[in-house]
Amino acid sequence: MDTFVIEGGARLSGRLQVDGSKNAALPLMAASLLADEELVLRNIPDLSDVRSMKALLGQLGVDQVEAQDGSWKTQVGDPTLCHAQYDVVSTMRASICVLGPLVARRHYARVSMPGGCAFGHRPIDLHLRGLEALGARIRLENGDIIAEADRLKGGTIFMGGPFGSTVTGTANIMSAAVLAEGTTVIESAACEPEIVDLANLLKAMGANIEGAGSPRLVIEGVDSLSGADHSVMPDRIVAGTWAVAAAATNGEIVLDRFPWDSLLAMVDVLKQVGVRVERLDDGPECAREATVRITSERHLRPAVITTQPHPGFPTDLQAQFMTLLCLAEGNSVITEKIYPERFMHVAELARMGGLFTRQGPTVVVQGVKSLIGAPVMASDLRASACLVIAGLAAQGTTTINRVYHLDRGYVRMEERLAQLGASIRRVSNTPASSAAKTNDSAPEIEILTPPTSSAKLVKSDR
Ligand code: EPU
């Protein structure tokens, strides 16, 4: 397993383009199951989760060609393959995104049940209830979900759960309803920009969808969908991570393809804490993409952050902001409303000198003068990102183990940061011949032994 070694203290400066969004790309790729014609997706990020989705779609009979320009072309070769097997599903929870398209198009799906999660229980009950409301018959067999239907029938579905709407659940049901007979209303749909991106692709394939980006989706089913050519939206969490890294290092960076309209809640917090965020383009106020300069003089003010479904502050940036608020002058309060247990990074940041008091889903962050480099362990994708930012801002050397978590969601993160002037290098702890394989096949569910007990913990992310 690879490790990052970071010498803290360098001020980030330079220019980066934000890569395509992982969480948009995965359900978009699953939509390739819905049509017989060629689908072209552009701006797909080169990430291990994307490679896992390619492997899964290969198992499901989707032929794939990667073109010179980085675009990804697919066409269904064998529509009889309907089993999403445990070996791939266990590496990535988002594999569940194939369930809706499979049952809608092939009338049968067998998808291994996704497993546990590093930051709490992540059920899929809303996905299954939604498909049942469309007429699918669902049962569990040998750890696999089996969903069957003749043609799905439109229905009214409430997708709100105790922690808000479900993002991949909305993607799944929307992708199934586009081929159902009649009208489907998804009430309390997720409003995340990745859902809008998926709706845009499905519409380009011939689907009738109204209301994408609002809590009510109205879908008029069609008999079949055609191919399409679509560019994946830029990754709002990657953009946010770069912005926080610049802020924490007293830096000044310019980000191209910054998904401005999707990040207003984050931009608002950055401004509150004293980070300068300037638009350098002359696009409209609500531009989907912008060129943005982030500048910080690191006299940071504390903030109160509560994670919420979009357009609220995203849970996927909570950990990164916790690092930033460690460096603020005063006490900040962070409340996690989407995943109340998503605080694996707190103990690691404490090893670097962070001061925290946690009560349930709320953490009080006491600002410190500086963080101090230390060996730390990454536990999930965003927790790892927060440790990288901490390492960049800290005095001394930080080593971060289990870097494969980062390879799931950030394209060659160390190269991007080095390009901005960071002192960061990847050290491979596996023989060169097997290193790539290790990164690609690292399980999302990993077994860790806690230091205080011989019992085993089951961990995964996303
Ligand atoms: N929930 C239910 N029942 C369900 C589904 C979800 O109760 O059937 C609950 C969850 O337990 C959670 C809340 O609803 O408390 C939201 O979960 P959601 O289903 O929206 O999460 P997801 O779709 O599995 C996506 C992203 C996550 C991101 C969340 C929230 C992908 C592939 N993953 O997960 O991204 O945190 O939405 O915005 O799109 C990441 O990128 O690091 C990541 C974890």
Short mmCIF file of C-alpha atoms and ligand atoms in Angstrom, two decimals:
data_model
loop_
_atom_site.label_atom_id
_atom_site.label_comp_id
_atom_site.label_asym_id
_atom_site.label_seq_id
_atom_site.Cartn_x
_atom_site.Cartn_y
_atom_site.Cartn_z
CA MET A 1 0.00 0.00 0.00
CA ASP A 2 1.31 3.44 -0.92
CA THR A 3 2.11 6.25 1.48
CA PHE A 4 2.30 10.02 1.00
CA VAL A 5 5.21 11.84 2.60
CA ILE A 6 4.55 15.56 2.96
CA GLU A 7 6.92 18.29 4.15
CA GLY A 8 4.57 20.97 5.43
CA GLY A 9 4.87 24.70 5.12
CA ALA A 10 4.92 25.36 1.37
CA ARG A 11 2.48 28.03 0.23
CA LEU A 12 0.39 26.65 -2.66
CA SER A 13 0.41 28.79 -5.75
CA GLY A 14 -0.39 28.21 -9.41
CA ARG A 15 -3.25 27.10 -11.63
CA LEU A 16 -5.24 23.85 -11.95
CA GLN A 17 -8.18 22.62 -13.96
CA VAL A 18 -10.81 20.75 -11.94
CA ASP A 19 -11.27 17.15 -13.13
CA GLY A 20 -14.55 15.51 -14.02
CA SER A 21 -16.77 14.50 -11.12
CA LYS A 22 -16.50 10.97 -9.74
CA ASN A 23 -19.96 11.01 -8.19
CA ALA A 24 -21.50 12.28 -11.42
CA ALA A 25 -19.50 9.89 -13.62
CA LEU A 26 -20.47 6.66 -11.83
CA PRO A 27 -24.28 6.83 -12.39
CA LEU A 28 -23.70 8.32 -15.87
CA MET A 29 -21.59 5.28 -16.74
CA ALA A 30 -24.30 2.96 -15.37
CA ALA A 31 -26.76 4.63 -17.77
CA SER A 32 -24.85 2.92 -20.61
CA LEU A 33 -26.97 -0.15 -19.73
CA LEU A 34 -30.15 1.67 -20.77
CA ALA A 35 -29.67 1.90 -24.55
CA ASP A 36 -28.41 -0.28 -27.39
CA GLU A 37 -26.76 2.57 -29.28
CA GLU A 38 -23.33 4.03 -28.64
CA LEU A 39 -22.92 6.31 -25.63
CA VAL A 40 -19.96 8.69 -25.43
CA LEU A 41 -18.91 10.21 -22.11
CA ARG A 42 -16.22 12.88 -22.00
CA ASN A 43 -14.20 14.23 -19.09
CA ILE A 44 -14.39 10.93 -17.16
CA PRO A 45 -11.78 11.16 -14.38
CA ASP A 46 -9.01 8.56 -14.27
CA LEU A 47 -9.79 7.16 -10.81
CA SER A 48 -9.82 3.70 -9.28
CA ASP A 49 -13.59 3.93 -8.65
CA VAL A 50 -14.12 4.69 -12.33
CA ARG A 51 -11.95 1.69 -13.23
CA SER A 52 -14.09 -0.44 -10.88
CA MET A 53 -17.24 0.76 -12.66
CA LYS A 54 -15.67 -0.08 -16.03
CA ALA A 55 -14.88 -3.59 -14.75
CA LEU A 56 -18.44 -3.98 -13.46
CA LEU A 57 -19.97 -2.84 -16.75
CA GLY A 58 -17.65 -5.27 -18.53
CA GLN A 59 -19.13 -8.06 -16.35
CA LEU A 60 -22.56 -6.84 -17.45
CA GLY A 61 -21.81 -7.12 -21.17
CA VAL A 62 -20.99 -3.48 -21.98
CA ASP A 63 -18.27 -3.14 -24.65
CA GLN A 64 -16.00 -0.17 -23.99
CA VAL A 65 -13.44 1.80 -25.96
CA GLU A 66 -11.26 4.55 -24.56
CA ALA A 67 -10.51 7.08 -27.29
CA GLN A 68 -7.31 9.10 -27.68
CA ASP A 69 -9.03 12.30 -26.53
CA GLY A 70 -9.91 10.71 -23.18
CA SER A 71 -13.53 10.06 -24.04
CA TRP A 72 -15.12 6.73 -23.20
CA LYS A 73 -17.39 5.00 -25.72
CA THR A 74 -19.71 2.17 -24.82
CA GLN A 75 -22.20 -0.08 -26.50
CA VAL A 76 -24.08 -3.01 -25.05
CA GLY A 77 -22.58 -6.21 -26.48
CA ASP A 78 -24.27 -8.92 -24.42
CA PRO A 79 -27.57 -7.91 -22.76
CA THR A 80 -28.03 -11.31 -21.12
CA LEU A 81 -25.43 -10.64 -18.39
CA CYS A 82 -27.25 -9.36 -15.30
CA HIS A 83 -25.09 -10.31 -12.29
CA ALA A 84 -23.08 -7.55 -10.57
CA GLN A 85 -20.77 -9.73 -8.55
CA TYR A 86 -19.40 -9.31 -5.07
CA ASP A 87 -15.75 -9.01 -6.20
CA VAL A 88 -16.42 -5.60 -7.78
CA VAL A 89 -19.40 -4.43 -5.71
CA SER A 90 -17.40 -4.91 -2.51
CA THR A 91 -14.78 -2.47 -3.81
CA MET A 92 -17.30 0.30 -4.40
CA ARG A 93 -20.72 1.04 -2.91
CA ALA A 94 -21.74 3.09 -5.95
CA SER A 95 -21.98 -0.21 -7.87
CA ILE A 96 -25.60 -0.15 -6.67
CA CYS A 97 -26.20 2.40 -9.48
CA VAL A 98 -26.51 -0.48 -11.98
CA LEU A 99 -29.57 -1.92 -10.22
CA GLY A 100 -32.18 0.50 -11.63
CA PRO A 101 -30.88 0.45 -15.24
CA LEU A 102 -30.59 -3.36 -15.24
CA VAL A 103 -34.10 -4.06 -14.02
CA ALA A 104 -35.60 -1.39 -16.29
CA ARG A 105 -33.84 -2.53 -19.47
CA ARG A 106 -33.15 -6.23 -18.92
CA HIS A 107 -36.06 -6.96 -16.54
CA TYR A 108 -33.73 -8.85 -14.19
CA ALA A 109 -30.87 -7.77 -11.96
CA ARG A 110 -28.73 -9.66 -9.50
CA VAL A 111 -26.55 -7.19 -7.58
CA SER A 112 -24.42 -8.10 -4.61
CA MET A 113 -25.58 -6.24 -1.50
CA PRO A 114 -23.08 -3.42 -0.70
CA GLY A 115 -21.35 -3.95 2.63
CA GLY A 116 -20.43 -1.87 5.69
CA CYS A 117 -19.03 1.62 5.80
CA ALA A 118 -16.27 3.44 7.66
CA PHE A 119 -18.53 6.30 8.63
CA GLY A 120 -21.67 4.53 9.70
CA HIS A 121 -24.61 2.50 8.52
CA ARG A 122 -25.47 3.24 4.88
CA PRO A 123 -28.66 1.44 4.03
CA ILE A 124 -30.17 1.06 0.55
CA ASP A 125 -33.78 0.61 1.69
CA LEU A 126 -34.93 3.68 -0.24
CA HIS A 127 -33.46 2.33 -3.50
CA LEU A 128 -35.33 -0.93 -3.02
CA ARG A 129 -38.61 0.70 -1.95
CA GLY A 130 -38.44 2.97 -4.98
CA LEU A 131 -38.00 0.07 -7.39
CA GLU A 132 -40.84 -1.82 -5.68
CA ALA A 133 -43.07 1.22 -6.18
CA LEU A 134 -42.31 0.87 -9.91
CA GLY A 135 -43.46 -2.76 -9.82
CA ALA A 136 -40.17 -4.62 -9.34
CA ARG A 137 -40.24 -7.80 -7.25
CA ILE A 138 -37.25 -7.81 -4.91
CA ARG A 139 -35.70 -10.54 -2.80
CA LEU A 140 -32.36 -11.25 -1.15
CA GLU A 141 -30.54 -14.49 -2.04
CA ASN A 142 -27.02 -15.48 -0.92
CA GLY A 143 -26.13 -11.85 -0.21
CA ASP A 144 -27.39 -10.71 -3.62
CA ILE A 145 -30.36 -8.43 -4.29
CA ILE A 146 -32.52 -9.91 -7.01
CA ALA A 147 -34.92 -7.54 -8.76
CA GLU A 148 -37.33 -8.71 -11.45
CA ALA A 149 -40.06 -7.01 -13.43
CA ASP A 150 -41.78 -7.29 -16.78
CA ARG A 151 -42.02 -3.66 -17.80
CA LEU A 152 -41.77 -1.26 -14.86
CA LYS A 153 -44.85 0.90 -14.27
CA GLY A 154 -44.76 4.57 -13.26
CA GLY A 155 -45.68 5.38 -9.67
CA THR A 156 -45.31 7.98 -6.94
CA ILE A 157 -42.27 7.52 -4.75
CA PHE A 158 -41.14 9.38 -1.63
CA MET A 159 -37.33 9.32 -1.48
CA GLY A 160 -36.74 11.25 1.76
CA GLY A 161 -35.02 9.30 4.54
CA PRO A 162 -34.17 10.22 8.13
CA PHE A 163 -31.01 12.05 6.96
CA GLY A 164 -32.46 13.69 3.87
CA SER A 165 -32.88 12.45 0.33
CA THR A 166 -30.66 9.78 -1.11
CA VAL A 167 -28.39 10.79 -3.98
CA THR A 168 -27.56 7.44 -5.59
CA GLY A 169 -31.10 6.26 -4.70
CA THR A 170 -32.57 9.14 -6.71
CA ALA A 171 -30.15 8.33 -9.56
CA ASN A 172 -31.21 4.68 -9.50
CA ILE A 173 -34.95 5.33 -9.50
CA MET A 174 -34.75 8.10 -12.08
CA SER A 175 -32.68 5.82 -14.37
CA ALA A 176 -35.29 3.08 -14.00
CA ALA A 177 -38.37 5.30 -14.36
CA VAL A 178 -37.26 6.70 -17.73
CA LEU A 179 -38.15 3.32 -19.31
CA ALA A 180 -41.26 2.62 -17.18
CA GLU A 181 -44.75 2.71 -18.63
CA GLY A 182 -46.52 5.95 -17.67
CA THR A 183 -45.68 8.76 -15.26
CA THR A 184 -43.40 8.57 -12.23
CA VAL A 185 -43.27 11.27 -9.57
CA ILE A 186 -40.21 11.17 -7.29
CA GLU A 187 -41.01 13.32 -4.29
CA SER A 188 -38.20 14.48 -1.99
CA ALA A 189 -35.69 13.70 -4.74
CA ALA A 190 -32.05 14.59 -4.14
CA CYS A 191 -31.26 18.02 -5.61
CA GLU A 192 -27.50 17.44 -5.96
CA PRO A 193 -25.84 18.76 -9.15
CA GLU A 194 -24.79 15.18 -10.01
CA ILE A 195 -28.50 14.32 -10.32
CA VAL A 196 -28.95 17.24 -12.71
CA ASP A 197 -25.99 15.99 -14.75
CA LEU A 198 -27.55 12.51 -14.95
CA ALA A 199 -30.94 13.97 -15.93
CA ASN A 200 -29.22 15.95 -18.69
CA LEU A 201 -27.63 12.79 -20.09
CA LEU A 202 -30.90 10.83 -19.88
CA LYS A 203 -32.74 13.68 -21.63
CA ALA A 204 -30.10 13.67 -24.37
CA MET A 205 -30.85 9.93 -24.73
CA GLY A 206 -34.54 10.71 -25.25
CA ALA A 207 -35.97 10.60 -21.71
CA ASN A 208 -38.69 12.98 -20.50
CA ILE A 209 -37.67 14.37 -17.12
CA GLU A 210 -38.88 17.56 -15.49
CA GLY A 211 -37.72 19.15 -12.26
CA ALA A 212 -34.11 17.94 -12.06
CA GLY A 213 -32.38 19.93 -9.32
CA SER A 214 -35.66 20.38 -7.41
CA PRO A 215 -37.20 18.01 -4.83
CA ARG A 216 -39.90 16.81 -7.26
CA LEU A 217 -39.01 14.91 -10.42
CA VAL A 218 -41.73 14.10 -12.94
CA ILE A 219 -40.75 11.45 -15.46
CA GLU A 220 -42.81 10.35 -18.44
CA GLY A 221 -41.56 6.91 -19.44
CA VAL A 222 -40.51 6.14 -23.03
CA ASP A 223 -40.26 2.80 -24.86
CA SER A 224 -36.55 3.08 -25.61
CA LEU A 225 -33.56 5.39 -25.35
CA SER A 226 -30.93 6.25 -27.94
CA GLY A 227 -27.19 6.93 -27.67
CA ALA A 228 -25.79 10.33 -26.68
CA ASP A 229 -22.60 12.33 -26.31
CA HIS A 230 -22.17 13.99 -22.92
CA SER A 231 -19.43 15.73 -20.93
CA VAL A 232 -19.26 14.98 -17.19
CA MET A 233 -19.57 18.00 -14.89
CA PRO A 234 -16.46 19.14 -12.95
CA ASP A 235 -16.03 17.69 -9.47
CA ARG A 236 -17.32 20.09 -6.83
CA ILE A 237 -15.64 18.19 -3.98
CA VAL A 238 -12.26 18.13 -5.72
CA ALA A 239 -12.63 21.87 -6.45
CA GLY A 240 -13.51 22.47 -2.79
CA THR A 241 -10.55 20.39 -1.63
CA TRP A 242 -8.10 22.42 -3.74
CA ALA A 243 -9.66 25.65 -2.44
CA VAL A 244 -9.27 24.56 1.19
CA ALA A 245 -5.70 23.40 0.55
CA ALA A 246 -4.86 26.87 -0.78
CA ALA A 247 -6.59 28.54 2.17
CA ALA A 248 -4.82 26.38 4.76
CA THR A 249 -1.37 27.01 3.27
CA ASN A 250 -1.71 30.76 3.00
CA GLY A 251 -1.74 30.23 -0.74
CA GLU A 252 -3.02 31.78 -3.91
CA ILE A 253 -4.31 29.50 -6.67
CA VAL A 254 -6.50 29.81 -9.74
CA LEU A 255 -8.97 27.03 -10.52
CA ASP A 256 -10.42 26.56 -14.01
CA ARG A 257 -13.70 24.67 -14.52
CA PHE A 258 -14.66 25.53 -10.92
CA PRO A 259 -18.32 24.38 -10.51
CA TRP A 260 -19.38 27.74 -9.12
CA ASP A 261 -23.14 27.32 -9.02
CA SER A 262 -22.77 23.99 -7.15
CA LEU A 263 -20.47 25.39 -4.48
CA LEU A 264 -22.19 28.53 -3.23
CA ALA A 265 -22.54 27.17 0.32
CA MET A 266 -18.82 26.39 0.47
CA VAL A 267 -17.81 29.72 -1.04
CA ASP A 268 -19.95 31.44 1.59
CA VAL A 269 -18.09 29.69 4.43
CA LEU A 270 -14.69 30.43 2.87
CA LYS A 271 -15.60 34.12 2.75
CA GLN A 272 -16.88 34.05 6.33
CA VAL A 273 -13.56 32.70 7.57
CA GLY A 274 -11.62 35.35 5.68
CA VAL A 275 -10.51 33.57 2.50
CA ARG A 276 -10.73 35.67 -0.66
CA VAL A 277 -12.70 34.00 -3.48
CA GLU A 278 -12.75 35.97 -6.75
CA ARG A 279 -14.35 35.17 -10.08
CA LEU A 280 -11.88 35.85 -12.92
CA ASP A 281 -14.32 35.05 -15.74
CA ASP A 282 -17.17 37.26 -16.92
CA GLY A 283 -19.84 34.53 -17.00
CA PRO A 284 -23.27 34.86 -15.42
CA GLU A 285 -23.70 34.98 -11.62
CA CYS A 286 -25.06 31.41 -11.62
CA ALA A 287 -22.42 29.98 -13.99
CA ARG A 288 -22.06 26.19 -13.89
CA GLU A 289 -18.33 26.61 -14.43
CA ALA A 290 -16.08 29.55 -13.65
CA THR A 291 -12.47 30.54 -13.24
CA VAL A 292 -11.83 31.37 -9.62
CA ARG A 293 -8.89 32.73 -7.65
CA ILE A 294 -8.55 31.64 -4.00
CA THR A 295 -6.25 33.73 -1.79
CA SER A 296 -5.61 33.40 1.91
CA GLU A 297 -3.52 35.33 4.37
CA ARG A 298 -4.34 32.77 7.02
CA HIS A 299 -5.83 35.11 9.57
CA LEU A 300 -8.77 32.77 9.69
CA ARG A 301 -11.95 33.42 11.64
CA PRO A 302 -13.90 30.54 13.21
CA ALA A 303 -17.18 29.33 11.68
CA VAL A 304 -20.28 27.30 12.40
CA ILE A 305 -20.90 24.62 9.75
CA THR A 306 -23.77 22.17 9.47
CA THR A 307 -23.68 19.64 6.65
CA GLN A 308 -26.91 19.31 4.74
CA PRO A 309 -28.23 17.96 1.46
CA HIS A 310 -27.57 20.24 -1.52
CA PRO A 311 -27.72 23.25 -1.70
CA GLY A 312 -26.51 23.13 1.92
CA PHE A 313 -22.90 22.61 2.94
CA PRO A 314 -21.75 19.21 1.56
CA THR A 315 -20.79 16.38 3.91
CA ASP A 316 -17.98 15.49 1.49
CA LEU A 317 -16.19 18.75 2.42
CA GLN A 318 -16.74 18.49 6.18
CA ALA A 319 -13.40 16.83 6.95
CA GLN A 320 -11.38 19.24 4.80
CA PHE A 321 -12.99 22.24 6.54
CA MET A 322 -12.26 20.70 9.91
CA THR A 323 -8.56 20.92 9.06
CA LEU A 324 -8.95 24.54 7.97
CA LEU A 325 -10.84 25.49 11.14
CA CYS A 326 -8.05 23.98 13.27
CA LEU A 327 -6.03 26.96 12.02
CA ALA A 328 -8.68 29.61 12.82
CA GLU A 329 -8.41 32.05 15.71
CA GLY A 330 -11.14 30.80 18.06
CA ASN A 331 -13.65 27.98 18.38
CA SER A 332 -15.65 26.58 15.48
CA VAL A 333 -18.60 24.20 15.56
CA ILE A 334 -19.19 21.49 12.95
CA THR A 335 -22.38 19.43 12.94
CA GLU A 336 -22.71 16.43 10.62
CA LYS A 337 -26.34 15.89 9.60
CA ILE A 338 -25.88 13.41 6.76
CA TYR A 339 -23.57 10.83 8.37
CA PRO A 340 -23.53 11.47 12.14
CA GLU A 341 -20.57 9.09 12.56
CA ARG A 342 -18.38 10.62 9.83
CA PHE A 343 -15.61 11.75 12.18
CA MET A 344 -12.88 9.14 11.66
CA HIS A 345 -10.44 11.97 10.88
CA VAL A 346 -10.83 13.65 14.29
CA ALA A 347 -8.51 11.25 16.10
CA GLU A 348 -5.88 11.52 13.35
CA LEU A 349 -6.02 15.34 13.31
CA ALA A 350 -5.63 15.23 17.10
CA ARG A 351 -2.34 13.36 16.52
CA MET A 352 -1.22 16.45 14.60
CA GLY A 353 -2.12 18.83 17.42
CA GLY A 354 -5.78 19.55 16.62
CA LEU A 355 -8.01 20.18 19.65
CA PHE A 356 -11.55 18.81 19.55
CA THR A 357 -14.55 18.13 21.73
CA ARG A 358 -17.17 15.86 20.24
CA GLN A 359 -20.74 15.43 21.39
CA GLY A 360 -22.73 13.13 19.13
CA PRO A 361 -22.86 14.60 15.62
CA THR A 362 -21.21 17.87 16.72
CA VAL A 363 -17.52 18.66 17.06
CA VAL A 364 -16.14 21.83 18.60
CA VAL A 365 -12.83 22.69 16.94
CA GLN A 366 -10.51 24.81 19.02
CA GLY A 367 -8.17 26.82 16.84
CA VAL A 368 -4.42 26.21 17.35
CA LYS A 369 -1.38 28.23 16.22
CA SER A 370 -0.19 25.43 13.95
CA LEU A 371 -0.52 21.73 13.27
CA ILE A 372 2.50 19.47 13.67
CA GLY A 373 3.49 16.74 11.22
CA ALA A 374 2.94 13.12 12.31
CA PRO A 375 2.39 9.63 10.89
CA VAL A 376 -1.38 9.28 10.35
CA MET A 377 -3.74 6.76 8.81
CA ALA A 378 -6.33 7.46 6.14
CA SER A 379 -9.69 5.83 6.85
CA ASP A 380 -11.88 6.94 3.94
CA LEU A 381 -11.64 9.19 0.94
CA ARG A 382 -12.51 12.59 2.40
CA ALA A 383 -10.84 11.88 5.76
CA SER A 384 -7.68 11.19 3.76
CA ALA A 385 -8.03 14.49 1.91
CA CYS A 386 -8.28 16.37 5.20
CA LEU A 387 -5.07 14.72 6.41
CA VAL A 388 -3.26 15.73 3.22
CA ILE A 389 -4.35 19.35 3.76
CA ALA A 390 -3.25 19.10 7.39
CA GLY A 391 0.13 17.76 6.27
CA LEU A 392 0.56 20.61 3.77
CA ALA A 393 -0.18 23.21 6.46
CA ALA A 394 1.70 21.55 9.32
CA GLN A 395 5.21 22.13 10.60
CA GLY A 396 7.44 19.16 9.79
CA THR A 397 6.83 15.82 8.08
CA THR A 398 3.53 13.99 7.78
CA THR A 399 3.22 10.45 6.43
CA ILE A 400 -0.19 9.23 5.39
CA ASN A 401 -0.80 5.52 4.99
CA ARG A 402 -3.49 3.82 2.90
CA VAL A 403 -3.33 6.36 0.12
CA TYR A 404 -5.47 4.11 -2.08
CA HIS A 405 -8.49 5.83 -0.54
CA LEU A 406 -7.37 9.05 -2.24
CA ASP A 407 -6.86 7.30 -5.57
CA ARG A 408 -10.59 6.59 -5.56
CA GLY A 409 -11.52 10.25 -5.73
CA TYR A 410 -8.54 12.45 -6.71
CA VAL A 411 -6.67 12.03 -9.99
CA ARG A 412 -2.94 11.74 -9.17
CA MET A 413 -3.38 14.04 -6.18
CA GLU A 414 0.31 14.24 -5.33
CA GLU A 415 1.19 15.38 -8.88
CA ARG A 416 -1.49 18.07 -8.85
CA LEU A 417 -0.31 19.38 -5.46
CA ALA A 418 3.36 19.23 -6.45
CA GLN A 419 2.42 21.31 -9.51
CA LEU A 420 1.18 23.93 -7.02
CA GLY A 421 4.47 23.89 -5.14
CA ALA A 422 3.72 21.36 -2.39
CA SER A 423 6.47 19.08 -1.14
CA ILE A 424 4.68 15.75 -1.42
CA ARG A 425 5.77 12.36 -2.74
CA ARG A 426 4.26 8.92 -3.04
CA VAL A 427 6.26 6.06 -1.58
CA SER A 428 5.29 2.65 -2.81
CA ASN A 429 5.49 -0.01 -0.13
CA THR A 430 4.67 -2.83 -2.51
CA PRO A 431 6.96 -4.30 -5.16
CA ALA A 432 6.73 -2.21 -8.34
CA SER A 433 5.25 -5.12 -10.29
CA SER A 434 2.22 -5.42 -8.03
CA ALA A 435 1.78 -1.80 -6.90
CA ALA A 436 -0.71 -0.82 -9.60
CA LYS A 437 -2.77 -3.93 -9.00
CA THR A 438 -2.86 -3.23 -5.27
CA ASN A 439 -4.20 0.29 -5.80
CA ASP A 440 -6.85 -0.78 -8.24
CA SER A 441 -8.14 -3.74 -6.34
CA ALA A 442 -7.89 -2.41 -2.78
CA PRO A 443 -11.17 -3.36 -1.16
CA GLU A 444 -13.58 -0.64 -0.12
CA ILE A 445 -14.39 -2.81 2.85
CA GLU A 446 -11.22 -3.43 4.72
CA ILE A 447 -10.57 -5.21 7.98
CA LEU A 448 -8.65 -3.16 10.52
CA THR A 449 -7.65 -4.24 13.97
CA PRO A 450 -8.23 -1.49 16.53
CA PRO A 451 -5.27 -0.99 18.87
CA THR A 452 -7.30 -1.64 22.03
CA SER A 453 -8.87 -4.94 21.11
CA SER A 454 -8.38 -8.06 19.06
CA ALA A 455 -11.88 -7.66 17.64
CA LYS A 456 -12.23 -6.73 13.99
CA LEU A 457 -13.80 -3.58 12.57
CA VAL A 458 -15.27 -3.51 9.12
CA LYS A 459 -14.48 -0.32 7.24
CA SER A 460 -15.18 1.12 3.85
CA ASP A 461 -16.10 4.42 2.27
CA ARG A 462 -18.44 5.92 -0.33
N1 EPU B 1 -29.96 6.64 3.32
C1 EPU B 1 -30.99 5.88 3.81
N2 EPU B 1 -31.54 4.92 2.99
C2 EPU B 1 -31.10 4.72 1.72
C3 EPU B 1 -30.05 5.50 1.23
C4 EPU B 1 -29.49 6.46 2.05
O1 EPU B 1 -31.41 6.04 4.95
O2 EPU B 1 -31.66 3.84 1.02
C5 EPU B 1 -29.33 7.66 4.18
C6 EPU B 1 -27.84 7.44 4.36
O3 EPU B 1 -27.56 6.54 5.41
C7 EPU B 1 -27.32 8.82 4.61
C8 EPU B 1 -28.24 9.69 3.77
O4 EPU B 1 -29.39 8.89 3.52
O5 EPU B 1 -27.47 9.19 5.95
C9 EPU B 1 -27.64 10.13 2.48
O6 EPU B 1 -27.10 9.02 1.78
P1 EPU B 1 -27.07 8.94 0.20
O7 EPU B 1 -27.83 7.75 -0.26
O8 EPU B 1 -27.47 10.27 -0.36
O9 EPU B 1 -25.55 8.70 -0.10
P2 EPU B 1 -25.01 7.97 -1.35
O10 EPU B 1 -25.89 8.27 -2.51
O11 EPU B 1 -24.71 6.57 -1.02
C10 EPU B 1 -23.54 9.92 -2.29
C11 EPU B 1 -22.09 10.12 -2.56
C12 EPU B 1 -21.35 10.28 -1.25
C13 EPU B 1 -21.95 11.47 -0.50
C14 EPU B 1 -23.45 11.26 -0.30
C15 EPU B 1 -24.14 12.45 0.35
C16 EPU B 1 -21.78 8.87 -4.59
C17 EPU B 1 -21.15 7.72 -5.28
N3 EPU B 1 -21.57 8.97 -3.29
O12 EPU B 1 -23.62 8.72 -1.53
O13 EPU B 1 -20.01 10.58 -1.61
O14 EPU B 1 -21.33 11.60 0.75
O15 EPU B 1 -24.08 11.03 -1.58
O16 EPU B 1 -23.96 13.59 -0.41
O17 EPU B 1 -22.42 9.69 -5.23
C18 EPU B 1 -17.68 10.64 -1.32
O18 EPU B 1 -17.60 11.01 -2.50
O19 EPU B 1 -16.71 10.66 -0.53
C19 EPU B 1 -18.97 10.16 -0.82
C20 EPU B 1 -19.07 9.45 0.28
#
